[in-house]
């Protein structure tokens, strides 16, 4: 959103250039999440499009196709949305209250983008579930989710850890761990009917 | 810097030991962040013990360098003062709540009148999620033993568990604090705790339920009761030992009623968290095992164990 604001062209034009620029920025950040190095790209040019896309994708994939999905109690679309955004806001507030020097939207941006590995895990799980169910099926899914969960934590820690004073790093990282754990749990317990 | 921090922490320990031996002593302490080494001075107050609580707070505040008066509650800095803890302090407080000792008052000994909201908030959040996850797991394990049970993620359990636990940790201390304030005129010597200190005590006392809920996955009934009783004993002991110095000044009746109410409410929460034995009937999904039971009043189902 920061980039879109500063790159507004003449009023009334529907030039695709800002859109392409935004998409490229989002794609670049995806790459940074997949190969986390200590860099400031995610923090400097934050945007919330990536997290929104990821959140919607995840929520759509967690929908069950059964007719009686109400009774089954799987997370509804709105629930996933609320959990992701409410969780991210809570973690950001916690990090700021502990004295971190990261801005609100930067933190939201990082947390949102680091859901990417878990979204990939969800995709893989849905594909694996097309095969026959059984313990091997479950072990494969468990393995994939664990690997992606670790990836998410490592990626977000690489970006967020430097913004906290050193004697509080663990206090700031633990809620991130809890957040991704809950999302991983939702992915792992997903069973289509 | 790590060595200096360790020095500061050891000095803290010595001071706490001194304080435990001489309950009349008043300590002033400096925050590890603001001073390079911890600054601890122990002065023996001859006038009275806990009645000097306000003076302790005053001297605490003045001893902290560069600490101005408290910002107003509409500023961000006000809330930041409740998250002014380090990792080692939080771990220390958790350890203190896990091992309650009769002489050691959690508020004086561990919190040192500097309550934090980080511990209670995240312990409650963790407990809510762990409850939901283990409830789910119980259902999965039960279904593997008996395929007639209908499995569903039952995701709304998280919401229910979260709301119950947070309400407990906020409303019960509020009632307790209000009651103690009302009885303040009966006690001369011992000052009551602030609201946040009470919330802190309750929040940290719930920590022992987190491993207990995980251990409740073992499907052996007497073991489950054993773990539950152990957790309840530790948790309630922590609460009672903290409240005892404040309450013993009061009349016997009030003290007994208050302490037993506190323990009873805690027991209700523990019962609410305990998983119920599963009934192997298939329809409808609501009738089968709801591992999470709601808090008071306990439904008749919870009595059948």
Coordinates of C-alpha atoms in Angstrom, one line a residue:
Chain A
X1 CA 0.0 0.0 0.0
X2 CA 2.9 2.3 0.6
X3 CA 4.1 1.8 -2.9
X4 CA 0.7 2.2 -4.5
X5 CA 0.2 5.4 -2.7
X6 CA 3.4 7.0 -3.8
X7 CA 3.1 5.7 -7.4
X8 CA -0.4 7.0 -8.2
X9 CA -0.4 8.2 -11.7
X10 CA -2.6 10.8 -13.2
X11 CA -6.2 10.6 -12.1
X12 CA -8.4 8.7 -14.4
X13 CA -5.7 6.5 -16.1
X14 CA -6.0 2.8 -15.9
X15 CA -2.4 2.1 -16.6
X16 CA -1.4 -1.5 -15.7
X17 CA 2.1 -0.4 -14.6
X18 CA 1.3 0.2 -10.9
X19 CA -0.4 -3.1 -10.9
X20 CA 2.5 -5.0 -12.4
X21 CA 4.9 -3.1 -10.1
X22 CA 2.8 -4.2 -7.1
X23 CA 2.6 -7.8 -8.3
X24 CA 6.4 -7.8 -8.8
X25 CA 6.9 -6.5 -5.3
X26 CA 4.6 -9.2 -3.9
X27 CA 6.5 -11.8 -5.8
X28 CA 9.8 -10.5 -4.7
X29 CA 8.7 -10.7 -1.1
X30 CA 7.5 -14.3 -1.6
X31 CA 11.0 -15.2 -2.7
X32 CA 12.4 -13.5 0.3
X33 CA 10.2 -15.6 2.5
X34 CA 11.1 -18.8 0.8
X35 CA 14.8 -18.1 1.0
X36 CA 15.1 -16.2 4.3
X37 CA 18.2 -14.2 4.7
X38 CA 18.6 -11.2 6.9
X39 CA 17.5 -8.4 4.7
X40 CA 15.3 -5.4 5.1
X41 CA 13.2 -5.8 2.0
X42 CA 10.1 -7.1 3.8
X43 CA 10.4 -4.4 6.4
X44 CA 11.3 -1.4 4.2
X45 CA 8.5 -1.7 1.6
X46 CA 5.8 -3.4 3.5
X47 CA 2.5 -4.1 1.9
X48 CA -0.5 -6.1 2.9
X49 CA -1.5 -7.5 -0.5
X50 CA 0.6 -10.6 -0.1
X51 CA -0.8 -11.5 3.3
X52 CA -4.4 -10.9 2.0
X53 CA -3.9 -13.2 -0.9
X54 CA -2.3 -15.9 1.3
X55 CA -5.0 -15.6 3.9
X56 CA -7.8 -15.9 1.4
X57 CA -6.2 -18.8 -0.3
X58 CA -5.7 -20.6 3.0
X59 CA -9.2 -19.9 4.1
X60 CA -10.6 -21.2 0.8
X61 CA -8.6 -24.3 0.9
X62 CA -9.7 -25.1 4.4
X63 CA -13.3 -25.1 3.3
X64 CA -14.9 -28.5 3.4
X65 CA -17.1 -29.7 0.6
X66 CA -19.6 -31.6 2.7
X67 CA -23.2 -30.5 2.9
X68 CA -23.3 -30.6 6.7
X69 CA -20.2 -28.6 7.2
X70 CA -22.0 -26.6 9.9
X71 CA -22.3 -29.5 12.2
X72 CA -18.8 -30.8 11.5
X73 CA -17.3 -27.8 13.1
X74 CA -14.4 -27.3 10.7
X75 CA -13.2 -23.7 10.6
X76 CA -15.4 -21.5 8.4
X77 CA -13.9 -19.0 6.1
X78 CA -14.5 -16.1 8.4
X79 CA -13.0 -18.0 11.3
X80 CA -9.7 -18.6 9.5
X81 CA -9.7 -15.0 8.5
X82 CA -10.3 -13.7 12.0
X83 CA -7.7 -16.1 13.5
X84 CA -5.0 -15.0 11.1
X85 CA -5.6 -11.3 11.3
X86 CA -6.5 -11.2 14.9
X87 CA -3.5 -13.3 15.8
X88 CA -1.2 -11.2 13.7
X89 CA -2.5 -8.0 15.3
X90 CA -2.1 -9.5 18.8
X91 CA 1.4 -10.6 18.2
X92 CA 2.3 -7.2 16.8
X93 CA 0.8 -5.4 19.8
X94 CA 2.7 -7.8 22.1
X95 CA 5.9 -7.1 20.3
X96 CA 5.4 -3.4 20.5
X97 CA 4.5 -3.5 24.1
X98 CA 7.6 -5.4 24.9
X99 CA 9.6 -2.5 23.5
X100 CA 10.3 -3.7 19.9
X101 CA 11.2 -1.0 17.4
X102 CA 9.2 -2.3 14.5
X103 CA 6.2 -0.5 13.2
X104 CA 2.7 -2.0 13.3
X105 CA 2.3 -2.6 9.6
X106 CA 5.8 -3.9 9.1
X107 CA 5.1 -6.6 11.7
X108 CA 1.8 -7.5 10.1
X109 CA 3.4 -7.7 6.7
X110 CA 6.1 -10.0 8.0
X111 CA 3.7 -12.3 9.8
X112 CA 1.4 -12.4 6.9
X113 CA 4.1 -13.2 4.3
X114 CA 5.5 -15.9 6.5
X115 CA 2.3 -17.9 6.2
X116 CA 3.4 -18.7 2.6
X117 CA 5.1 -22.0 3.6
X118 CA 2.0 -23.1 5.4
X119 CA -0.2 -22.3 2.5
X120 CA 2.1 -24.5 0.4
X121 CA 1.7 -27.2 3.0
X122 CA -2.0 -26.9 2.7
X123 CA -1.8 -27.3 -1.0
X124 CA 0.3 -30.4 -0.7
X125 CA -2.0 -31.8 2.0
X126 CA -5.0 -31.4 -0.2
X127 CA -3.2 -33.1 -3.1
X128 CA -2.1 -35.9 -0.8
X129 CA -5.6 -36.4 0.5
X130 CA -6.8 -37.2 -3.0
X131 CA -4.9 -40.5 -2.6
X132 CA -6.3 -43.2 -0.3
X133 CA -6.4 -42.4 3.4
X134 CA -4.3 -44.3 5.9
X135 CA -1.5 -44.0 8.3
X136 CA 1.1 -43.4 5.5
X137 CA -1.1 -40.6 4.2
X138 CA -1.1 -39.1 7.6
X139 CA 2.6 -39.4 8.2
X140 CA 3.3 -37.7 4.9
X141 CA 1.0 -34.9 5.8
X142 CA 2.5 -34.6 9.2
X143 CA 6.0 -34.5 7.9
X144 CA 5.1 -31.8 5.3
X145 CA 3.3 -29.7 7.9
X146 CA 6.2 -29.9 10.4
X147 CA 8.7 -28.9 7.8
X148 CA 6.7 -26.0 6.6
X149 CA 5.9 -24.9 10.2
X150 CA 9.6 -24.8 11.0
X151 CA 10.2 -22.9 7.8
X152 CA 7.6 -20.3 8.8
X153 CA 9.1 -19.9 12.2
X154 CA 12.6 -19.5 10.9
X155 CA 11.6 -17.0 8.2
X156 CA 9.6 -14.8 10.6
X157 CA 12.3 -15.0 13.3
X158 CA 14.9 -13.9 10.7
X159 CA 12.9 -10.8 10.1
X160 CA 11.5 -10.1 13.5
X161 CA 14.2 -11.1 16.0
X162 CA 16.4 -8.1 15.4
X163 CA 13.8 -5.6 16.4
X164 CA 13.6 -6.8 20.0
X165 CA 16.0 -6.1 22.8
X166 CA 18.2 -9.2 23.4
X167 CA 16.8 -10.2 26.7
X168 CA 13.2 -10.3 25.4
X169 CA 13.6 -12.1 22.2
X170 CA 12.1 -15.3 23.5
X171 CA 9.1 -13.5 24.9
X172 CA 8.5 -11.9 21.5
X173 CA 9.0 -15.1 19.5
X174 CA 6.9 -17.4 21.5
X175 CA 3.5 -15.9 20.4
X176 CA 4.7 -16.3 16.8
X177 CA 5.4 -20.0 17.5
X178 CA 1.9 -20.3 19.0
X179 CA 0.3 -18.6 16.0
X180 CA 1.9 -20.8 13.4
X181 CA 1.2 -23.8 15.5
X182 CA -2.5 -23.1 15.5
X183 CA -2.5 -22.6 11.8
X184 CA -0.5 -25.8 11.3
X185 CA -3.0 -27.6 13.5
X186 CA -5.9 -26.4 11.4
X187 CA -4.1 -27.6 8.3
X188 CA -3.2 -31.0 9.7
X189 CA -6.7 -31.8 11.0
X190 CA -8.3 -30.9 7.8
X191 CA -10.3 -33.8 6.4
X192 CA -12.5 -33.4 3.4
X193 CA -15.7 -35.4 3.5
Chain B
X1 CA 27.2 -7.6 29.4
X2 CA 26.0 -11.2 30.0
X3 CA 28.3 -11.4 33.1
X4 CA 27.0 -8.2 34.5
X5 CA 23.5 -9.4 34.0
X6 CA 24.3 -12.6 35.8
X7 CA 25.8 -10.6 38.6
X8 CA 22.6 -8.6 38.8
X9 CA 20.5 -11.8 38.9
X10 CA 22.6 -13.3 41.7
X11 CA 22.3 -10.2 43.8
X12 CA 18.5 -10.5 43.3
X13 CA 18.6 -14.0 44.7
X14 CA 20.6 -13.0 47.7
X15 CA 18.2 -10.2 48.4
X16 CA 15.3 -12.5 48.0
X17 CA 16.8 -15.0 50.5
X18 CA 17.4 -12.2 52.9
X19 CA 13.9 -11.0 52.5
X20 CA 12.5 -14.5 53.1
X21 CA 14.4 -14.7 56.4
X22 CA 13.6 -11.3 57.6
X23 CA 10.1 -10.4 56.6
X24 CA 10.5 -7.0 58.0
X25 CA 13.1 -6.0 55.6
X26 CA 12.4 -3.6 52.8
X27 CA 14.3 -3.8 49.6
X28 CA 14.8 -1.4 46.8
X29 CA 15.8 -2.8 43.5
X30 CA 17.0 -1.4 40.2
X31 CA 15.9 -2.7 36.9
X32 CA 18.6 -4.6 35.0
X33 CA 18.0 -2.5 31.9
X34 CA 18.6 0.9 33.3
X35 CA 21.7 0.2 35.4
X36 CA 24.6 -1.7 34.2
X37 CA 24.7 -3.8 37.3
X38 CA 21.7 -4.6 39.5
X39 CA 21.6 -2.2 42.4
X40 CA 20.1 -3.7 45.5
X41 CA 20.0 -2.1 48.9
X42 CA 18.5 -3.9 51.9
X43 CA 17.2 -1.7 54.7
X44 CA 15.6 -3.0 57.8
X45 CA 12.4 -1.2 58.6
X46 CA 11.7 -1.1 62.2
X47 CA 8.3 0.4 62.0
X48 CA 6.2 -2.4 60.6
X49 CA 6.2 -5.0 58.0
X50 CA 3.7 -5.0 55.2
X51 CA 2.1 -1.8 56.2
X52 CA 5.0 -0.1 54.6
X53 CA 3.9 -1.3 51.2
X54 CA 3.3 2.1 49.9
X55 CA 6.7 3.2 50.9
X56 CA 8.2 0.2 49.2
X57 CA 6.5 1.2 46.0
X58 CA 7.6 4.8 46.3
X59 CA 11.2 3.9 47.0
X60 CA 11.0 1.3 44.2
X61 CA 9.9 4.0 41.8
X62 CA 12.5 6.5 42.9
X63 CA 15.2 4.0 42.9
X64 CA 14.6 3.2 39.2
X65 CA 16.7 5.8 37.4
X66 CA 15.0 8.0 34.8
X67 CA 11.5 6.7 35.8
X68 CA 9.2 9.6 35.8
X69 CA 5.7 9.5 37.2
X70 CA 3.3 6.9 35.6
X71 CA 1.9 8.0 32.2
X72 CA -1.8 8.4 31.9
X73 CA -3.9 5.3 31.0
X74 CA -4.7 6.7 27.5
X75 CA -1.0 6.6 26.5
X76 CA 0.7 3.6 25.0
X77 CA 3.5 3.9 27.6
X78 CA 1.1 3.1 30.4
X79 CA 0.4 -0.3 28.9
X80 CA 4.0 -0.8 28.1
X81 CA 4.8 -0.6 31.8
X82 CA 2.9 -3.9 32.2
X83 CA 5.1 -5.7 29.7
X84 CA 8.3 -4.6 31.3
X85 CA 9.7 -8.0 31.9
X86 CA 12.6 -10.0 30.6
X87 CA 12.6 -13.6 29.6
X88 CA 14.4 -14.7 32.7
X89 CA 11.9 -12.9 34.9
X90 CA 8.9 -14.6 33.2
X91 CA 10.6 -18.0 33.6
X92 CA 11.3 -17.2 37.2
X93 CA 7.7 -16.3 37.9
X94 CA 6.5 -19.5 36.2
X95 CA 8.9 -21.5 38.4
X96 CA 7.6 -19.7 41.4
X97 CA 4.0 -20.7 40.6
X98 CA 4.9 -24.3 40.0
X99 CA 6.6 -24.7 43.3
X100 CA 4.6 -22.9 46.0
X101 CA 6.2 -22.8 49.4
X102 CA 4.3 -21.9 52.5
X103 CA 6.5 -19.0 53.6
X104 CA 6.9 -17.5 50.2
X105 CA 4.3 -15.1 49.0
X106 CA 4.2 -15.0 45.2
X107 CA 3.4 -11.4 45.0
X108 CA 6.2 -10.2 47.3
X109 CA 8.8 -12.8 46.5
X110 CA 8.4 -13.2 42.8
X111 CA 6.5 -10.3 41.5
X112 CA 8.2 -7.9 43.8
X113 CA 5.2 -5.6 43.4
X114 CA 5.8 -5.3 39.7
X115 CA 3.1 -7.3 38.0
X116 CA 3.2 -8.0 34.3
X117 CA 0.4 -8.8 31.9
X118 CA 2.5 -10.8 29.5
X119 CA 2.5 -14.0 31.6
X120 CA -1.2 -14.2 32.4
X121 CA -2.3 -13.3 28.8
X122 CA -0.1 -15.8 27.0
X123 CA -0.5 -18.5 29.6
X124 CA -4.3 -18.2 29.1
X125 CA -3.9 -18.2 25.4
X126 CA -1.7 -21.2 25.4
X127 CA -4.0 -23.1 27.8
X128 CA -7.0 -22.4 25.6
X129 CA -5.3 -23.7 22.5
X130 CA -3.8 -26.7 24.3
X131 CA -7.2 -27.6 25.5
X132 CA -8.7 -27.4 22.1
X133 CA -5.8 -29.4 20.5
X134 CA -5.9 -32.1 23.1
X135 CA -9.7 -32.3 22.9
X136 CA -9.3 -32.9 19.3
X137 CA -6.6 -35.5 19.8
X138 CA -8.7 -37.3 22.4
X139 CA -11.4 -37.6 19.8
X140 CA -9.0 -38.8 17.2
X141 CA -7.6 -41.4 19.5
X142 CA -11.0 -42.5 20.6
X143 CA -12.2 -42.9 17.0
X144 CA -9.3 -45.1 16.2
X145 CA -10.3 -47.4 19.0
X146 CA -14.0 -47.3 18.2
X147 CA -14.8 -46.3 14.6
X148 CA -18.4 -45.6 15.4
X149 CA -17.5 -42.2 17.0
X150 CA -18.0 -39.4 14.6
X151 CA -14.9 -37.3 14.2
X152 CA -14.9 -33.6 13.6
X153 CA -12.4 -30.9 14.3
X154 CA -14.8 -29.1 16.6
X155 CA -13.1 -25.9 16.0
X156 CA -15.4 -23.7 18.0
X157 CA -14.0 -25.3 21.1
X158 CA -11.1 -22.8 20.9
X159 CA -13.5 -19.9 21.2
X160 CA -15.3 -21.4 24.1
X161 CA -12.2 -22.4 26.0
X162 CA -10.6 -19.0 25.4
X163 CA -13.6 -17.0 26.5
X164 CA -14.0 -19.1 29.6
X165 CA -10.4 -19.0 30.7
X166 CA -10.0 -15.3 30.0
X167 CA -13.2 -14.5 31.9
X168 CA -12.0 -16.6 34.8
X169 CA -8.6 -14.8 35.0
X170 CA -10.2 -11.4 34.8
X171 CA -13.5 -11.6 36.7
X172 CA -12.5 -13.7 39.6
X173 CA -9.5 -11.5 40.6
X174 CA -11.8 -8.5 40.1
X175 CA -14.3 -9.9 42.6
X176 CA -11.5 -11.0 44.9
X177 CA -9.8 -7.6 44.8
X178 CA -13.1 -5.8 45.3
X179 CA -13.8 -7.9 48.3
X180 CA -10.4 -7.4 49.8
X181 CA -10.7 -3.7 49.3
X182 CA -14.0 -3.7 51.0
X183 CA -12.5 -5.5 54.0
X184 CA -9.5 -3.2 54.0
X185 CA -10.7 -1.3 57.0
X186 CA -10.7 -4.4 59.1
X187 CA -6.9 -5.0 58.5
X188 CA -4.4 -2.5 59.7
X189 CA -1.1 -4.0 59.0
X190 CA -1.3 -5.8 55.7
X191 CA -2.1 -3.8 52.6
X192 CA -4.2 -5.5 50.0
X193 CA -2.8 -6.4 46.6
X194 CA -3.5 -4.3 43.6
X195 CA -5.9 -5.6 40.9
X196 CA -3.1 -6.4 38.5
X197 CA -1.1 -8.3 41.1
X198 CA -4.1 -10.5 41.7
X199 CA -4.6 -11.0 38.0
X200 CA -0.9 -11.9 37.8
X201 CA -1.2 -14.5 40.6
X202 CA -4.2 -16.1 39.0
X203 CA -2.6 -16.1 35.5
X204 CA 0.6 -17.7 36.6
X205 CA -1.2 -20.2 38.8
X206 CA -2.9 -21.6 35.6
X207 CA 0.4 -22.5 34.1
X208 CA 0.5 -25.9 35.8
X209 CA -2.6 -26.9 33.9
X210 CA -0.8 -26.8 30.6
X211 CA 1.3 -29.9 31.0
X212 CA -1.6 -31.5 33.0
X213 CA -3.9 -31.1 30.0
X214 CA -1.4 -32.7 27.8
X215 CA -0.8 -35.6 30.2
X216 CA -4.6 -36.1 30.3
X217 CA -4.3 -37.6 26.9
X218 CA -3.2 -40.8 28.6
X219 CA -6.4 -42.8 28.7
X220 CA -6.0 -44.3 32.1
X221 CA -8.7 -42.9 34.4
X222 CA -7.0 -43.1 37.8
X223 CA -3.9 -41.5 36.3
X224 CA -6.0 -38.7 35.0
X225 CA -7.5 -38.1 38.4
X226 CA -4.1 -38.2 39.9
X227 CA -2.7 -35.6 37.5
X228 CA -5.8 -33.5 38.0
X229 CA -5.5 -33.6 41.8
X230 CA -1.8 -32.8 41.7
X231 CA -2.3 -29.8 39.4
X232 CA -5.2 -28.5 41.4
X233 CA -3.2 -28.9 44.6
X234 CA -0.2 -27.0 43.3
X235 CA -2.3 -24.3 41.7
X236 CA -4.6 -23.8 44.7
X237 CA -1.6 -23.9 47.1
X238 CA 0.0 -21.1 45.1
X239 CA -3.1 -19.0 45.4
X240 CA -3.7 -19.8 49.1
X241 CA -0.2 -19.1 50.2
X242 CA -0.3 -15.8 48.4
X243 CA -3.6 -14.8 49.9
X244 CA -2.9 -16.0 53.4
X245 CA -0.9 -13.0 54.7
X246 CA -3.6 -10.7 53.5
X247 CA -6.5 -12.7 54.8
X248 CA -5.2 -13.8 58.2
X249 CA -5.7 -10.4 59.7
X250 CA -9.4 -10.8 59.1
X251 CA -11.9 -12.7 61.1
X252 CA -11.7 -16.5 60.9
X253 CA -15.0 -16.9 59.2
X254 CA -14.2 -14.5 56.4
X255 CA -10.8 -16.0 55.9
X256 CA -12.2 -19.5 55.7
X257 CA -15.0 -18.6 53.4
X258 CA -12.8 -16.6 51.1
X259 CA -10.1 -19.2 50.8
X260 CA -12.5 -22.1 50.3
X261 CA -14.4 -20.1 47.6
X262 CA -11.1 -19.5 45.8
X263 CA -10.2 -23.1 45.9
X264 CA -13.7 -24.2 44.9
X265 CA -13.7 -22.0 41.8
X266 CA -10.3 -23.2 40.8
X267 CA -11.5 -26.8 41.2
X268 CA -14.5 -26.0 39.0
X269 CA -12.2 -24.7 36.3
X270 CA -10.0 -27.8 36.6
X271 CA -13.1 -30.1 36.3
X272 CA -14.2 -28.2 33.3
X273 CA -10.9 -28.8 31.6
X274 CA -10.8 -32.5 32.3
X275 CA -11.7 -34.7 29.4
X276 CA -14.8 -36.8 29.9
X277 CA -14.8 -40.5 29.1
X278 CA -16.2 -41.0 25.6
X279 CA -19.4 -42.7 24.9
X280 CA -19.4 -45.0 21.9
X281 CA -22.6 -43.8 20.4
X282 CA -22.6 -42.5 16.9
X283 CA -25.3 -40.0 16.3
X284 CA -25.6 -37.1 16.7
X285 CA -22.1 -35.5 16.9
X286 CA -23.1 -33.2 19.8
X287 CA -24.0 -36.1 22.1
X288 CA -20.6 -37.8 21.7
X289 CA -17.6 -36.9 23.7
X290 CA -17.3 -33.3 24.2
X291 CA -13.9 -33.3 25.9
X292 CA -14.4 -29.7 27.0
X293 CA -17.1 -29.1 29.5
X294 CA -18.3 -25.6 30.2
X295 CA -17.5 -24.0 33.5
X296 CA -20.1 -23.7 36.3
X297 CA -22.6 -25.1 36.7
X298 CA -21.1 -28.5 35.9
X299 CA -23.6 -30.5 33.9
X300 CA -24.7 -33.9 35.2
X301 CA -22.5 -35.5 32.6
X302 CA -19.4 -34.4 34.4
X303 CA -20.4 -36.2 37.5
X304 CA -20.5 -39.5 35.7
X305 CA -16.8 -40.4 35.6

